[in-house]
Amino acid sequence: MADCSGKMEGTRVVCDGEYGTIKYFGEVPPSNGLWYGVEWDVDGRGKHSGEHEGVKYFTCSRPGNGSFVRAKKLDFGVDVVTALVSKFSELHSKEQFSEFDCVYHVSKNESGAFEEKVKRLERVSLRGANVSRGPGDGKSLGLVAPNVVELDLSNTLLSDWQEVVKIVNELPCLSELDVSGLHLNASSFNLERNKLQTLPLKTLVVNYMRLNWQQVLTLSSTFSGLQELHASFNNINSIKSGDINNLNCLCKLNLEGNNLSNWDDVFLLHALPCLEMLVLSENPLGNVSLPGDIIELTDIFPRLKSLGLMNAMISSWSSVDQLNRLQALEVLSLKCCPLVSDVSQYDARQELIARVARCSTLNGSSVTVKERKAAERAYLKKYGQEWLKSGGNTGTSQSEIDSNFMIKHPRYVSLLEAHGVPDGLGMSSGNANTLKSSLIVVTIKCVNDMDRQSITKKLPATMTISKLKGLLQRVFKVLPSSQFLSYVDQNDHEVKLDDDLRSLSFYSVGSGDTIHLKW
């Protein structure tokens, strides 16, 4: 293990598998010789908080995590070239080609010496390796592995940002850099020092580094042309300070797991002209009200297509209506919050779809045209009585409806125009705007037994799937519990009728459609 008498405070070390940070270097009387004062990452490893016999030598961020250790017991790491060559030579010598091929994109069938294979590497992971500095002693990372595109240096011993810069500077093809989990020293955030050079990079990952927003900006200012920035699970509680002009090319920003609690901070990110994806999950933001008119589309975040708000403490449907004002929003993640805590997953999904008009992907699942149609019709029916009590009628204009209702349900009138008035709201059966107010004529086909003749039935659109199964039991002698129903519309689209409590109209079954019976 190397001697580090010249090492500075903030240097990262390993001792018996435990990671720590140097907080002091010098004598600790009455003992002779030099000691390193170390604060350990894991609670319970230390013996004190940086004091000895009444003298305070250093301070621990968490009490009781300090120790004095001799140099011979500490591992101060190696340079990045040594770590890379060591890792790949071990894999190569053991002929662990499956890992070499899968992780590092080098095939066992490729010819050439080990050095030539390393030169062809594009994705390199040194995660958890004892890398503590950039290339040294005349070594050149650019000569050893010049084609690296993605580099993972997370959870290594690197503690000085300038050492990271040295590494990046030798990789002309580098596009993605992950330095998550690094414990950087104070000098790493010297803005003037980092402005000495800017390097091209598309993706920077700085998760789990205890950074505030200003520190994130300082590190990102090292690079030009950043398109993705991941700063999850840090100490970001405000976005009020800092110049974000160097992030003008940023398309994706992930701030998951921080402590943002004010939407006004989030709105400052509107200054990022190319922002298309924003992840704010696991932040205690609470309900949102976008600037401007509460119903009209907003000019804020004009290009934002994807928004993550899982467990962001959203508790009101009015916040969802506000999200509908984002003119480009297509992908939404919104669950694990008070708003849907007492609602079934199915019902929550339906209402979210109905309230956010342009959402095409919700919580990771695509929203089909059929699902949107069913969700919007269910929404109309759910709030139909409230609409009537607020002055709604088939001939009522929007201006005549109680304004409180319109604030609570800004999409309701437009959905009525698209789908008509739902059944069961006291409308006359002859009204042309009534949704499937008459009987529908459907063909029922027995798929399992093609010899059985198909039958045609007139059924009420309000008939539930459960009652339909009862009818089919009498006709085809098949128990309801054994029946599997679906219908094929006139465009040959097949939809499962898998909820016994739902009506035919819920699934948009109409005259001319064919119902398939299987068992």
Short mmCIF file of C-alpha atoms in Angstrom, two decimals:
data_model
loop_
_atom_site.label_atom_id
_atom_site.label_comp_id
_atom_site.label_asym_id
_atom_site.label_seq_id
_atom_site.Cartn_x
_atom_site.Cartn_y
_atom_site.Cartn_z
CA MET A 1 0.00 0.00 0.00
CA ALA A 2 1.28 3.42 -0.96
CA ASP A 3 2.56 6.01 1.45
CA CYS A 4 0.52 9.20 1.33
CA SER A 5 2.49 11.67 3.41
CA GLY A 6 1.80 14.27 0.77
CA LYS A 7 -1.93 13.63 0.68
CA MET A 8 -4.32 16.43 1.58
CA GLU A 9 -7.39 16.56 3.73
CA GLY A 10 -10.39 15.07 1.97
CA THR A 11 -8.49 12.16 0.44
CA ARG A 12 -10.48 8.93 0.28
CA VAL A 13 -9.03 5.70 1.70
CA VAL A 14 -9.90 2.06 2.35
CA CYS A 15 -9.02 0.05 5.44
CA ASP A 16 -10.09 -3.58 5.85
CA GLY A 17 -12.83 -3.05 3.30
CA GLU A 18 -14.22 0.06 5.03
CA TYR A 19 -14.23 3.43 3.22
CA GLY A 20 -13.35 6.72 4.88
CA THR A 21 -12.12 10.28 4.38
CA ILE A 22 -8.87 11.77 5.67
CA LYS A 23 -9.68 14.65 8.05
CA TYR A 24 -6.26 15.09 9.70
CA PHE A 25 -2.61 14.23 9.07
CA GLY A 26 0.09 14.76 11.70
CA GLU A 27 1.30 13.84 15.14
CA VAL A 28 -0.99 12.74 17.96
CA PRO A 29 0.99 13.07 21.24
CA PRO A 30 2.12 11.35 23.32
CA SER A 31 2.67 8.66 20.64
CA ASN A 32 5.48 9.06 18.12
CA GLY A 33 5.13 9.25 14.37
CA LEU A 34 2.43 10.43 12.00
CA TRP A 35 -1.23 9.50 12.11
CA TYR A 36 -4.15 9.86 9.76
CA GLY A 37 -7.41 11.02 11.24
CA VAL A 38 -10.18 9.19 9.33
CA GLU A 39 -13.93 9.67 9.34
CA TRP A 40 -15.58 6.41 8.27
CA ASP A 41 -18.57 6.21 5.92
CA VAL A 42 -20.34 3.55 7.97
CA ASP A 43 -21.61 4.31 11.45
CA GLY A 44 -20.08 2.24 14.23
CA ARG A 45 -16.65 1.83 12.63
CA GLY A 46 -15.03 4.71 14.55
CA LYS A 47 -13.94 5.06 18.17
CA HIS A 48 -14.30 8.82 18.73
CA SER A 49 -15.18 12.10 17.02
CA GLY A 50 -11.65 13.33 16.24
CA GLU A 51 -10.25 13.95 19.74
CA HIS A 52 -7.53 12.31 21.83
CA GLU A 53 -6.78 12.97 25.51
CA GLY A 54 -8.81 16.16 25.50
CA VAL A 55 -7.33 17.60 22.28
CA LYS A 56 -9.57 18.06 19.22
CA TYR A 57 -7.73 17.17 15.99
CA PHE A 58 -10.66 17.01 13.55
CA THR A 59 -14.46 17.05 13.47
CA CYS A 60 -16.76 14.29 12.28
CA SER A 61 -19.97 15.08 10.45
CA ARG A 62 -21.53 12.22 12.42
CA PRO A 63 -20.32 11.78 16.04
CA GLY A 64 -18.36 8.67 16.91
CA ASN A 65 -17.19 7.88 13.38
CA GLY A 66 -13.50 8.86 13.73
CA SER A 67 -10.27 6.90 14.13
CA PHE A 68 -6.51 7.52 14.08
CA VAL A 69 -4.80 5.09 11.71
CA ARG A 70 -1.21 4.50 10.62
CA ALA A 71 -0.36 4.80 6.90
CA LYS A 72 0.55 1.11 6.54
CA LYS A 73 -3.05 0.10 7.24
CA LEU A 74 -4.58 2.41 4.64
CA ASP A 75 -5.08 1.82 0.94
CA PHE A 76 -4.87 5.11 -0.98
CA GLY A 77 -5.83 3.60 -4.32
CA VAL A 78 -4.18 3.56 -7.74
CA ASP A 79 -4.34 5.61 -10.92
CA VAL A 80 -7.10 4.95 -13.42
CA VAL A 81 -4.85 3.29 -16.03
CA THR A 82 -3.50 0.79 -13.49
CA ALA A 83 -7.04 0.00 -12.30
CA LEU A 84 -8.36 -0.49 -15.84
CA VAL A 85 -5.49 -2.69 -17.03
CA SER A 86 -5.56 -4.72 -13.82
CA LYS A 87 -9.29 -5.41 -14.09
CA PHE A 88 -9.24 -6.41 -17.73
CA SER A 89 -6.04 -8.45 -17.55
CA GLU A 90 -7.60 -10.49 -14.72
CA LEU A 91 -10.69 -11.17 -16.78
CA HIS A 92 -8.56 -11.98 -19.82
CA SER A 93 -6.22 -14.33 -17.96
CA LYS A 94 -9.13 -16.24 -16.41
CA GLU A 95 -10.83 -16.40 -19.83
CA GLN A 96 -13.99 -14.93 -18.34
CA PHE A 97 -15.04 -14.03 -21.84
CA SER A 98 -18.76 -14.06 -21.11
CA GLU A 99 -18.40 -11.16 -18.66
CA PHE A 100 -15.80 -9.51 -20.90
CA ASP A 101 -18.13 -9.72 -23.89
CA CYS A 102 -21.39 -8.82 -22.10
CA VAL A 103 -20.16 -5.95 -19.97
CA TYR A 104 -17.31 -4.58 -21.98
CA HIS A 105 -18.36 -5.35 -25.57
CA VAL A 106 -15.26 -7.35 -26.50
CA SER A 107 -15.93 -10.73 -28.11
CA LYS A 108 -13.91 -13.83 -27.31
CA ASN A 109 -13.77 -14.50 -31.04
CA GLU A 110 -11.90 -11.28 -31.74
CA SER A 111 -8.31 -11.81 -32.70
CA GLY A 112 -5.35 -9.80 -31.49
CA ALA A 113 -3.40 -9.25 -28.31
CA PHE A 114 -4.94 -8.17 -25.00
CA GLU A 115 -3.76 -4.59 -25.52
CA GLU A 116 -5.56 -4.40 -28.86
CA LYS A 117 -8.78 -5.66 -27.31
CA VAL A 118 -8.61 -3.02 -24.59
CA LYS A 119 -8.15 -0.36 -27.23
CA ARG A 120 -11.50 -1.39 -28.74
CA LEU A 121 -13.39 -1.01 -25.46
CA GLU A 122 -16.39 1.33 -25.65
CA ARG A 123 -18.09 0.79 -22.29
CA VAL A 124 -15.93 0.58 -19.17
CA SER A 125 -17.12 0.09 -15.59
CA LEU A 126 -14.66 0.67 -12.75
CA ARG A 127 -17.48 0.98 -10.24
CA GLY A 128 -16.18 0.35 -6.72
CA ALA A 129 -12.56 0.02 -7.86
CA ASN A 130 -9.81 1.73 -5.85
CA VAL A 131 -9.26 4.47 -8.42
CA SER A 132 -8.01 7.57 -6.61
CA ARG A 133 -6.44 9.67 -9.35
CA GLY A 134 -6.06 10.22 -13.04
CA PRO A 135 -3.25 8.89 -15.25
CA GLY A 136 0.21 9.30 -13.76
CA ASP A 137 3.84 8.25 -14.11
CA GLY A 138 3.86 8.80 -17.85
CA LYS A 139 0.78 6.62 -18.43
CA SER A 140 -1.81 7.67 -20.97
CA LEU A 141 -5.42 6.53 -20.71
CA GLY A 142 -6.01 7.82 -24.23
CA LEU A 143 -3.40 5.41 -25.60
CA VAL A 144 -4.59 2.43 -23.56
CA ALA A 145 -8.34 2.80 -24.21
CA PRO A 146 -8.97 5.60 -26.72
CA ASN A 147 -12.46 4.50 -27.81
CA VAL A 148 -14.29 4.57 -24.48
CA VAL A 149 -17.75 6.08 -24.91
CA GLU A 150 -19.28 5.29 -21.50
CA LEU A 151 -17.24 5.36 -18.28
CA ASP A 152 -18.47 4.41 -14.80
CA LEU A 153 -16.28 5.73 -11.96
CA SER A 154 -18.98 5.55 -9.31
CA ASN A 155 -18.08 4.64 -5.71
CA THR A 156 -14.35 4.91 -6.34
CA LEU A 157 -11.74 6.72 -4.22
CA LEU A 158 -11.64 9.81 -6.44
CA SER A 159 -11.98 12.88 -4.21
CA ASP A 160 -10.66 15.74 -6.35
CA TRP A 161 -12.71 16.88 -9.34
CA GLN A 162 -9.57 17.89 -11.20
CA GLU A 163 -8.54 14.24 -11.26
CA VAL A 164 -11.89 13.42 -12.89
CA VAL A 165 -11.23 16.18 -15.42
CA LYS A 166 -7.81 14.68 -16.24
CA ILE A 167 -9.45 11.33 -16.95
CA VAL A 168 -12.16 12.80 -19.17
CA ASN A 169 -9.64 14.95 -21.01
CA GLU A 170 -7.84 11.84 -22.28
CA LEU A 171 -10.96 10.19 -23.72
CA PRO A 172 -11.93 12.00 -26.94
CA CYS A 173 -14.90 9.71 -27.64
CA LEU A 174 -16.42 9.89 -24.13
CA SER A 175 -20.15 10.62 -24.15
CA GLU A 176 -21.41 9.40 -20.75
CA LEU A 177 -19.75 9.73 -17.34
CA ASP A 178 -21.05 8.30 -14.05
CA VAL A 179 -19.34 9.53 -10.87
CA SER A 180 -22.14 8.69 -8.44
CA GLY A 181 -21.18 8.19 -4.82
CA LEU A 182 -17.93 10.15 -4.92
CA HIS A 183 -16.97 12.14 -1.82
CA LEU A 184 -15.40 15.28 -3.29
CA ASN A 185 -13.18 17.64 -1.32
CA ALA A 186 -13.96 21.33 -0.89
CA SER A 187 -11.53 22.48 -3.58
CA SER A 188 -13.53 20.54 -6.18
CA PHE A 189 -16.16 23.27 -6.06
CA ASN A 190 -13.84 26.17 -6.78
CA LEU A 191 -15.71 27.64 -9.76
CA GLU A 192 -12.74 29.56 -11.19
CA ARG A 193 -10.59 26.46 -11.02
CA ASN A 194 -13.12 24.35 -12.92
CA LYS A 195 -13.68 27.04 -15.54
CA LEU A 196 -10.16 26.57 -16.79
CA GLN A 197 -11.47 24.13 -19.38
CA THR A 198 -14.76 22.78 -20.71
CA LEU A 199 -14.99 19.32 -22.21
CA PRO A 200 -17.65 17.86 -24.53
CA LEU A 201 -19.97 15.38 -22.80
CA LYS A 202 -23.59 14.34 -23.36
CA THR A 203 -24.54 12.61 -20.09
CA LEU A 204 -23.35 13.31 -16.53
CA VAL A 205 -24.50 11.20 -13.55
CA VAL A 206 -23.82 12.64 -10.07
CA ASN A 207 -26.24 10.65 -7.90
CA TYR A 208 -25.72 10.06 -4.15
CA MET A 209 -23.01 12.72 -3.72
CA ARG A 210 -24.61 14.94 -1.03
CA LEU A 211 -24.56 17.89 -3.44
CA ASN A 212 -26.62 21.07 -3.31
CA TRP A 213 -27.83 22.73 -6.51
CA GLN A 214 -24.95 25.18 -6.72
CA GLN A 215 -22.44 22.34 -6.45
CA VAL A 216 -24.25 20.42 -9.19
CA LEU A 217 -23.97 23.49 -11.43
CA THR A 218 -20.28 23.88 -10.59
CA LEU A 219 -19.48 20.31 -11.62
CA SER A 220 -21.62 20.46 -14.76
CA SER A 221 -19.94 23.73 -15.82
CA THR A 222 -16.86 21.62 -16.55
CA PHE A 223 -18.64 20.27 -19.62
CA SER A 224 -20.20 21.78 -22.72
CA GLY A 225 -23.19 20.44 -24.58
CA LEU A 226 -24.68 18.38 -21.72
CA GLN A 227 -27.96 16.76 -22.80
CA GLU A 228 -28.65 14.60 -19.73
CA LEU A 229 -27.97 15.39 -16.09
CA HIS A 230 -28.82 12.96 -13.30
CA ALA A 231 -28.49 14.43 -9.79
CA SER A 232 -30.71 12.06 -7.81
CA PHE A 233 -30.65 11.52 -4.04
CA ASN A 234 -28.52 14.52 -3.16
CA ASN A 235 -29.12 17.48 -0.81
CA ILE A 236 -30.90 19.77 -3.26
CA ASN A 237 -33.58 21.78 -1.45
CA SER A 238 -33.55 24.93 -3.58
CA ILE A 239 -32.93 25.95 -7.18
CA LYS A 240 -32.90 29.67 -6.49
CA SER A 241 -29.17 30.19 -6.90
CA GLY A 242 -26.75 29.56 -9.70
CA ASP A 243 -26.35 30.28 -13.39
CA ILE A 244 -27.87 27.57 -15.60
CA ASN A 245 -26.78 29.07 -18.93
CA ASN A 246 -24.25 26.26 -19.39
CA LEU A 247 -27.21 23.82 -19.44
CA ASN A 248 -28.86 25.34 -22.50
CA CYS A 249 -28.61 22.04 -24.38
CA LEU A 250 -30.06 19.97 -21.52
CA CYS A 251 -32.97 17.73 -22.58
CA LYS A 252 -33.25 15.41 -19.56
CA LEU A 253 -32.93 16.38 -15.89
CA ASN A 254 -33.36 13.87 -13.06
CA LEU A 255 -33.71 15.35 -9.55
CA GLU A 256 -35.37 12.35 -7.92
CA GLY A 257 -34.96 11.84 -4.18
CA ASN A 258 -33.93 15.34 -3.14
CA ASN A 259 -35.72 17.75 -0.80
CA LEU A 260 -37.43 20.20 -3.13
CA SER A 261 -40.59 21.48 -1.49
CA ASN A 262 -41.45 24.62 -3.47
CA TRP A 263 -42.83 24.59 -7.03
CA ASP A 264 -41.49 28.12 -7.55
CA ASP A 265 -38.01 26.58 -7.52
CA VAL A 266 -39.07 24.10 -10.17
CA PHE A 267 -40.51 26.85 -12.37
CA LEU A 268 -37.03 28.41 -12.57
CA LEU A 269 -36.02 25.42 -14.68
CA HIS A 270 -38.25 26.90 -17.36
CA ALA A 271 -35.09 28.80 -18.37
CA LEU A 272 -33.78 25.53 -19.87
CA PRO A 273 -34.97 25.94 -23.46
CA CYS A 274 -34.51 22.31 -24.57
CA LEU A 275 -35.89 20.52 -21.49
CA GLU A 276 -38.05 17.55 -22.51
CA MET A 277 -37.86 15.21 -19.51
CA LEU A 278 -37.97 16.23 -15.84
CA VAL A 279 -37.98 13.72 -12.95
CA LEU A 280 -39.12 15.15 -9.59
CA SER A 281 -40.21 11.92 -7.92
CA GLU A 282 -39.50 11.47 -4.19
CA ASN A 283 -39.53 15.23 -3.52
CA PRO A 284 -42.06 16.70 -1.02
CA LEU A 285 -43.41 19.23 -3.54
CA GLY A 286 -47.12 18.95 -2.78
CA ASN A 287 -49.84 20.40 -4.98
CA VAL A 288 -49.02 22.47 -8.04
CA SER A 289 -50.52 25.58 -9.60
CA LEU A 290 -48.87 26.63 -12.84
CA PRO A 291 -48.50 30.34 -13.66
CA GLY A 292 -51.22 32.06 -15.67
CA ASP A 293 -54.90 31.27 -16.23
CA ILE A 294 -55.90 28.14 -14.29
CA ILE A 295 -57.58 26.53 -17.32
CA GLU A 296 -55.71 27.71 -20.44
CA LEU A 297 -52.53 26.06 -21.72
CA THR A 298 -49.41 27.49 -20.11
CA ASP A 299 -46.28 28.81 -21.81
CA ILE A 300 -44.05 27.34 -19.11
CA PHE A 301 -41.99 24.27 -20.14
CA PRO A 302 -43.17 24.39 -23.78
CA ARG A 303 -41.13 21.31 -24.79
CA LEU A 304 -41.61 19.17 -21.67
CA LYS A 305 -42.83 15.74 -22.82
CA SER A 306 -42.09 13.58 -19.76
CA LEU A 307 -42.70 14.38 -16.08
CA GLY A 308 -42.00 12.12 -13.09
CA LEU A 309 -43.96 12.87 -9.90
CA MET A 310 -44.05 9.55 -8.06
CA ASN A 311 -44.35 10.07 -4.31
CA ALA A 312 -44.21 13.86 -4.71
CA MET A 313 -47.02 14.44 -2.18
CA ILE A 314 -49.65 15.41 -4.77
CA SER A 315 -53.00 15.34 -2.96
CA SER A 316 -55.57 17.12 -5.17
CA TRP A 317 -57.09 16.45 -8.58
CA SER A 318 -56.75 20.15 -9.32
CA SER A 319 -52.98 19.55 -9.50
CA VAL A 320 -53.59 16.94 -12.21
CA ASP A 321 -55.74 19.47 -14.09
CA GLN A 322 -52.81 21.87 -13.87
CA LEU A 323 -50.52 19.27 -15.46
CA ASN A 324 -52.97 19.10 -18.36
CA ARG A 325 -52.02 22.71 -19.10
CA LEU A 326 -48.50 21.62 -20.10
CA GLN A 327 -48.85 21.77 -23.85
CA ALA A 328 -46.35 19.00 -24.77
CA LEU A 329 -46.84 16.54 -21.86
CA GLU A 330 -47.11 12.95 -23.14
CA VAL A 331 -45.44 10.76 -20.48
CA LEU A 332 -46.53 11.03 -16.84
CA SER A 333 -45.51 9.08 -13.73
CA LEU A 334 -47.83 9.80 -10.82
CA LYS A 335 -48.49 7.26 -8.07
CA CYS A 336 -47.58 6.50 -4.45
CA CYS A 337 -49.04 9.84 -3.34
CA PRO A 338 -51.97 10.94 -1.10
CA LEU A 339 -54.13 11.65 -4.16
CA VAL A 340 -54.52 7.98 -5.06
CA SER A 341 -53.89 6.35 -1.67
CA ASP A 342 -57.59 5.52 -1.14
CA VAL A 343 -58.41 4.79 -4.79
CA SER A 344 -57.98 1.50 -6.65
CA GLN A 345 -55.14 1.45 -9.14
CA TYR A 346 -57.64 0.91 -11.96
CA ASP A 347 -59.88 3.85 -11.01
CA ALA A 348 -56.90 6.14 -10.40
CA ARG A 349 -55.49 5.33 -13.81
CA GLN A 350 -58.82 5.99 -15.51
CA GLU A 351 -59.26 9.40 -13.93
CA LEU A 352 -55.66 10.43 -14.62
CA ILE A 353 -56.10 9.52 -18.28
CA ALA A 354 -59.37 11.44 -18.52
CA ARG A 355 -57.94 14.58 -16.92
CA VAL A 356 -54.65 14.71 -18.90
CA ALA A 357 -55.64 14.96 -22.55
CA ARG A 358 -52.30 14.38 -24.27
CA CYS A 359 -50.93 11.66 -21.96
CA SER A 360 -49.91 8.66 -24.11
CA THR A 361 -47.89 6.81 -21.44
CA LEU A 362 -48.97 6.67 -17.78
CA ASN A 363 -46.83 5.08 -15.06
CA GLY A 364 -44.85 3.18 -17.66
CA SER A 365 -47.82 1.75 -19.60
CA SER A 366 -49.07 2.99 -22.95
CA VAL A 367 -52.53 4.55 -23.11
CA THR A 368 -54.39 3.04 -26.05
CA VAL A 369 -57.09 4.83 -28.00
CA LYS A 370 -59.64 2.34 -26.65
CA GLU A 371 -58.49 2.84 -23.05
CA ARG A 372 -58.67 6.62 -23.36
CA LYS A 373 -62.16 6.42 -24.83
CA ALA A 374 -63.36 4.19 -21.98
CA ALA A 375 -61.66 6.35 -19.33
CA GLU A 376 -63.18 9.59 -20.61
CA ARG A 377 -66.65 8.07 -20.78
CA ALA A 378 -66.30 6.70 -17.23
CA TYR A 379 -65.23 10.18 -16.10
CA LEU A 380 -68.32 11.75 -17.70
CA LYS A 381 -70.57 9.27 -15.93
CA LYS A 382 -68.80 9.60 -12.56
CA TYR A 383 -69.30 13.38 -12.40
CA GLY A 384 -72.52 13.54 -14.42
CA GLN A 385 -74.84 14.27 -11.47
CA GLU A 386 -72.50 17.01 -10.28
CA TRP A 387 -72.63 18.49 -13.78
CA LEU A 388 -76.45 18.48 -13.74
CA LYS A 389 -76.58 20.13 -10.32
CA SER A 390 -74.22 22.83 -11.61
CA GLY A 391 -76.65 23.78 -14.36
CA GLY A 392 -75.53 21.33 -17.01
CA ASN A 393 -77.99 20.25 -19.70
CA THR A 394 -77.83 19.11 -23.29
CA GLY A 395 -78.55 22.63 -24.44
CA THR A 396 -76.47 24.42 -21.83
CA SER A 397 -73.47 26.45 -22.96
CA GLN A 398 -70.26 26.41 -20.96
CA SER A 399 -70.84 29.97 -19.78
CA GLU A 400 -74.10 28.95 -18.09
CA ILE A 401 -72.52 26.21 -15.96
CA ASP A 402 -71.43 27.04 -12.41
CA SER A 403 -67.86 28.32 -12.53
CA ASN A 404 -66.86 26.19 -9.54
CA PHE A 405 -67.71 23.06 -11.51
CA MET A 406 -65.64 24.26 -14.47
CA ILE A 407 -62.68 24.92 -12.20
CA LYS A 408 -62.94 21.42 -10.73
CA HIS A 409 -63.54 19.75 -14.12
CA PRO A 410 -62.02 21.91 -16.87
CA ARG A 411 -62.20 19.10 -19.47
CA TYR A 412 -65.80 18.06 -18.82
CA VAL A 413 -67.54 20.13 -21.51
CA SER A 414 -65.01 19.20 -24.20
CA LEU A 415 -65.46 15.52 -23.29
CA LEU A 416 -69.24 15.91 -23.60
CA GLU A 417 -68.73 17.31 -27.08
CA ALA A 418 -66.59 14.30 -27.98
CA HIS A 419 -68.69 11.50 -26.43
CA GLY A 420 -72.17 12.84 -25.78
CA VAL A 421 -74.15 12.74 -22.55
CA PRO A 422 -73.77 9.43 -20.63
CA ASP A 423 -76.73 7.21 -19.79
CA GLY A 424 -78.61 7.53 -16.53
CA LEU A 425 -78.57 11.30 -16.13
CA GLY A 426 -82.30 11.83 -16.62
CA MET A 427 -82.10 12.80 -20.28
CA SER A 428 -84.97 11.92 -22.60
CA SER A 429 -84.44 8.70 -24.54
CA GLY A 430 -85.02 10.49 -27.79
CA ASN A 431 -82.24 13.03 -27.29
CA ALA A 432 -79.73 12.70 -30.13
CA ASN A 433 -76.83 13.50 -27.83
CA THR A 434 -77.52 10.62 -25.44
CA LEU A 435 -74.73 8.05 -25.34
CA LYS A 436 -76.02 4.64 -26.64
CA SER A 437 -79.52 5.33 -25.34
CA SER A 438 -81.15 2.62 -27.49
CA LEU A 439 -80.64 -1.12 -27.83
CA ILE A 440 -77.61 -2.33 -29.70
CA VAL A 441 -77.60 -5.22 -32.17
CA VAL A 442 -74.65 -7.58 -31.76
CA THR A 443 -73.62 -10.96 -33.16
CA ILE A 444 -72.53 -13.61 -30.65
CA LYS A 445 -70.11 -16.18 -32.04
CA CYS A 446 -69.05 -19.39 -30.27
CA VAL A 447 -65.33 -19.64 -31.06
CA ASN A 448 -64.69 -23.04 -29.43
CA ASP A 449 -67.40 -24.79 -31.42
CA MET A 450 -67.60 -23.47 -34.96
CA ASP A 451 -70.47 -25.86 -35.72
CA ARG A 452 -72.70 -23.83 -33.45
CA GLN A 453 -74.54 -21.17 -35.36
CA SER A 454 -73.88 -17.54 -34.44
CA ILE A 455 -76.82 -15.69 -32.99
CA THR A 456 -77.89 -12.06 -33.22
CA LYS A 457 -79.23 -10.30 -30.15
CA LYS A 458 -80.62 -6.89 -29.26
CA LEU A 459 -79.08 -5.93 -25.94
CA PRO A 460 -79.25 -2.79 -23.78
CA ALA A 461 -75.95 -0.93 -23.84
CA THR A 462 -76.18 -0.73 -20.06
CA MET A 463 -76.14 -4.54 -19.66
CA THR A 464 -73.23 -5.64 -17.46
CA ILE A 465 -70.81 -8.36 -18.55
CA SER A 466 -72.06 -10.45 -15.62
CA LYS A 467 -75.64 -10.36 -16.91
CA LEU A 468 -74.45 -11.09 -20.43
CA LYS A 469 -72.68 -14.21 -19.18
CA GLY A 470 -75.92 -15.31 -17.53
CA LEU A 471 -77.73 -14.93 -20.85
CA LEU A 472 -75.03 -16.91 -22.68
CA GLN A 473 -75.23 -19.70 -20.08
CA ARG A 474 -78.87 -20.21 -20.96
CA VAL A 475 -78.19 -20.15 -24.69
CA PHE A 476 -74.91 -22.10 -24.94
CA LYS A 477 -74.98 -24.08 -21.66
CA VAL A 478 -71.57 -22.76 -20.54
CA LEU A 479 -71.06 -21.75 -16.91
CA PRO A 480 -70.28 -18.01 -16.41
CA SER A 481 -67.12 -18.90 -14.48
CA SER A 482 -65.81 -20.71 -17.57
CA GLN A 483 -66.65 -17.99 -20.07
CA PHE A 484 -64.07 -15.69 -21.65
CA LEU A 485 -65.62 -12.86 -23.63
CA SER A 486 -64.22 -10.37 -26.10
CA TYR A 487 -65.68 -8.31 -28.88
CA VAL A 488 -64.54 -7.41 -32.37
CA ASP A 489 -65.63 -4.06 -33.71
CA GLN A 490 -66.27 -3.25 -37.35
CA ASN A 491 -62.57 -2.40 -37.81
CA ASP A 492 -61.52 -5.90 -36.66
CA HIS A 493 -60.09 -4.65 -33.33
CA GLU A 494 -60.54 -7.22 -30.53
CA VAL A 495 -61.08 -6.06 -26.92
CA LYS A 496 -61.39 -8.32 -23.85
CA LEU A 497 -64.59 -7.96 -21.80
CA ASP A 498 -62.83 -8.87 -18.57
CA ASP A 499 -64.69 -6.88 -15.89
CA ASP A 500 -68.02 -8.43 -14.91
CA LEU A 501 -69.21 -5.22 -13.25
CA ARG A 502 -68.71 -3.04 -16.34
CA SER A 503 -71.39 -2.43 -18.95
CA LEU A 504 -71.25 -3.04 -22.70
CA SER A 505 -71.23 0.72 -23.24
CA PHE A 506 -68.16 1.02 -21.01
CA TYR A 507 -66.27 -1.12 -23.53
CA SER A 508 -67.83 0.85 -26.39
CA VAL A 509 -69.66 -2.19 -27.77
CA GLY A 510 -72.02 -0.92 -30.44
CA SER A 511 -74.43 -2.13 -33.07
CA GLY A 512 -72.72 -4.26 -35.72
CA ASP A 513 -70.01 -5.55 -33.38
CA THR A 514 -69.33 -9.27 -32.80
CA ILE A 515 -68.94 -10.79 -29.32
CA HIS A 516 -66.68 -13.86 -29.13
CA LEU A 517 -67.41 -16.57 -26.55
CA LYS A 518 -64.58 -18.89 -25.47
CA TRP A 519 -64.30 -21.36 -22.59
#
